[in-house]
mmCIF file of C-alpha atoms in Angstrom:
data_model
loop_
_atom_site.group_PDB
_atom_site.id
_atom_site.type_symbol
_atom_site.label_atom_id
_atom_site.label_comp_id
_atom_site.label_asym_id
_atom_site.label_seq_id
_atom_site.Cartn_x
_atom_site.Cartn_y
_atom_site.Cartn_z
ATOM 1 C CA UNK A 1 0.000 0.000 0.000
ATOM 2 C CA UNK A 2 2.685 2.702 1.134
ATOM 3 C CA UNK A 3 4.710 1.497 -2.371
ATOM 4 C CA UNK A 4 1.583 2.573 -4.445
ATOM 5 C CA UNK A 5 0.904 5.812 -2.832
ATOM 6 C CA UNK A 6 4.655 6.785 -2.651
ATOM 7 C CA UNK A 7 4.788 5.665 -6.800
ATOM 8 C CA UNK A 8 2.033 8.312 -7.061
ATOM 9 C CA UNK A 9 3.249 10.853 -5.585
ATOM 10 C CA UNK A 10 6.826 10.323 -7.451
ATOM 11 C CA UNK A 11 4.581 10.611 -10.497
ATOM 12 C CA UNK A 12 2.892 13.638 -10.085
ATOM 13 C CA UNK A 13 5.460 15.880 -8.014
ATOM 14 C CA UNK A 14 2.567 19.104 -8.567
ATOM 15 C CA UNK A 15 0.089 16.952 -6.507
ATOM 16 C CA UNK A 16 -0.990 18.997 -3.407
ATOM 17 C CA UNK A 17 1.814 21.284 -4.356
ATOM 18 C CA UNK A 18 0.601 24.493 -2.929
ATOM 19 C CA UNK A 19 3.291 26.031 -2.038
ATOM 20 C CA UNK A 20 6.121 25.475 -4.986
ATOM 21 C CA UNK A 21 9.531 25.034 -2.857
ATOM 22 C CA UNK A 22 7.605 23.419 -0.121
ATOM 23 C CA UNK A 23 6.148 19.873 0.465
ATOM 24 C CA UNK A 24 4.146 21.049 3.516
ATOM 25 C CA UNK A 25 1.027 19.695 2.539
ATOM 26 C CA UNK A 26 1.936 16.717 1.392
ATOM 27 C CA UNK A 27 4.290 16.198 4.592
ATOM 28 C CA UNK A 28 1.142 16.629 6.572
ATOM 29 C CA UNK A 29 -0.562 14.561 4.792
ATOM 30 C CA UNK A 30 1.840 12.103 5.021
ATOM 31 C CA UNK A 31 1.769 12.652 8.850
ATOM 32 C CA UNK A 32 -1.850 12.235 9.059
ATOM 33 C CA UNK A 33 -2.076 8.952 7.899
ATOM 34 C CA UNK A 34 1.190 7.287 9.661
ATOM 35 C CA UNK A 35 -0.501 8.758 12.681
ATOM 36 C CA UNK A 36 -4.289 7.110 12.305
ATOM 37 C CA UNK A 37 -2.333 3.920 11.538
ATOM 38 C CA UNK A 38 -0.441 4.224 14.170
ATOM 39 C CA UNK A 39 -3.322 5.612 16.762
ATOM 40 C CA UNK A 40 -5.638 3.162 14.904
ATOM 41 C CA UNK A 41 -3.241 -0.340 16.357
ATOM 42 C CA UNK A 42 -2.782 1.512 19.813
ATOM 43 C CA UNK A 43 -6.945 1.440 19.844
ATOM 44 C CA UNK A 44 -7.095 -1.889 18.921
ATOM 45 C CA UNK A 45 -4.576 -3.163 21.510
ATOM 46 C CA UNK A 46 -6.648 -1.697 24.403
ATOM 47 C CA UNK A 47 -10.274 -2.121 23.123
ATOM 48 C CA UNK A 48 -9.809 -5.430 21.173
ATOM 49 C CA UNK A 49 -12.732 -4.042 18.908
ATOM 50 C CA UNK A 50 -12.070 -2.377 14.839
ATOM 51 C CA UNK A 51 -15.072 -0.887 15.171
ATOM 52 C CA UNK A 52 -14.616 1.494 18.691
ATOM 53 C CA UNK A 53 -10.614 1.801 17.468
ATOM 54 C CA UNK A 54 -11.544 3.509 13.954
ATOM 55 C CA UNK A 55 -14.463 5.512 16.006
ATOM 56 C CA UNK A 56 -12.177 6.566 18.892
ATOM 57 C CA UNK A 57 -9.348 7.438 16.027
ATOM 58 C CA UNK A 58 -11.282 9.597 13.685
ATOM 59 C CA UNK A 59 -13.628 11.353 16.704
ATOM 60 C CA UNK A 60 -9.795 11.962 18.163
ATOM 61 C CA UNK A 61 -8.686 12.737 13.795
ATOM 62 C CA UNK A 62 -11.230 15.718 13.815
ATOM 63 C CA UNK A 63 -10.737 17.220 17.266
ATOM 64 C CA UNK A 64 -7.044 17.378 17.218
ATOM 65 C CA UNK A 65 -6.880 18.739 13.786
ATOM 66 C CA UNK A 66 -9.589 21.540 14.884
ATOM 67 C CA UNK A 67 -7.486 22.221 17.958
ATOM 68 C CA UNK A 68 -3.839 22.300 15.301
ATOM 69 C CA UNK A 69 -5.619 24.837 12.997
ATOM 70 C CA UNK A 70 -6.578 26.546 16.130
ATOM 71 C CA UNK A 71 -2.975 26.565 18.075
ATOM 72 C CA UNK A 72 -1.446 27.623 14.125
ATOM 73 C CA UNK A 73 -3.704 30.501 13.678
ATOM 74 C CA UNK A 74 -2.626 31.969 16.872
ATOM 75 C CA UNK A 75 0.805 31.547 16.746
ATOM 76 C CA UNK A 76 1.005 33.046 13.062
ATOM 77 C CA UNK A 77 -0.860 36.160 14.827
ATOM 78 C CA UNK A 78 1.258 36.246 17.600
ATOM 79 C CA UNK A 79 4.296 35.668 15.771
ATOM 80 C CA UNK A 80 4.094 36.250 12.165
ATOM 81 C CA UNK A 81 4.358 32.774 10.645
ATOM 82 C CA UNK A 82 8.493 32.855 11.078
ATOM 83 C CA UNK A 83 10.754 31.116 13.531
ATOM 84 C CA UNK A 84 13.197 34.204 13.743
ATOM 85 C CA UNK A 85 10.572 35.961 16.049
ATOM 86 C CA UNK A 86 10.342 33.606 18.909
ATOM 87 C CA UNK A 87 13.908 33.658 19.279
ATOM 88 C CA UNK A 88 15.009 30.100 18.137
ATOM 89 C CA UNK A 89 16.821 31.115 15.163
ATOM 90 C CA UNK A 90 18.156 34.647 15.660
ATOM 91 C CA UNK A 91 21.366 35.598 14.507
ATOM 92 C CA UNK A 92 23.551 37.705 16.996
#
């Protein structure tokens, strides 16, 4: 499964390119599904039912991405969207 969706991304490089010179979205993307696979099995382990994992995960999905959009809206108006103004990367 991860060969055929890496093959299709490798043949359309503009896919979910929207931001040329970046690969945020598709990095997220990415992200987002290693993490309900991996959230998904953790589930699973403790409820021992597919059904309550893949609710639990997705109710979990939505909420979390909500609260992400959320936290990134903020911090872009509290800091401008770059790293150099909360000090991390300043140059002295």
């Amino acid at each position: 499964m991860f060969r055929k969706i890496k093959n299709f991304l490798r043949k359309d490089p503009e896919f979910l390119d929207l931001n040329p010179g970046h690969e945020s979205l598709r990095k997220v993307i990415v992200w987002r599904v290693i993490v309900t696979l991996l959230s998904t099995c953790i589930a699973y382990f403790f409820l021992r039912e597919l059904t309550s994992s893949l609710q639990l995960v997705l109710i979990e999905g939505v909420i979390i991405t909500i609260v992400h959009y959320i936290f990134e809206e903020y911090w872009e108006s509290k800091y401008g969207g770059n790293n150099e103004s909360c000090g991390s990367n300043r140059r002295t």
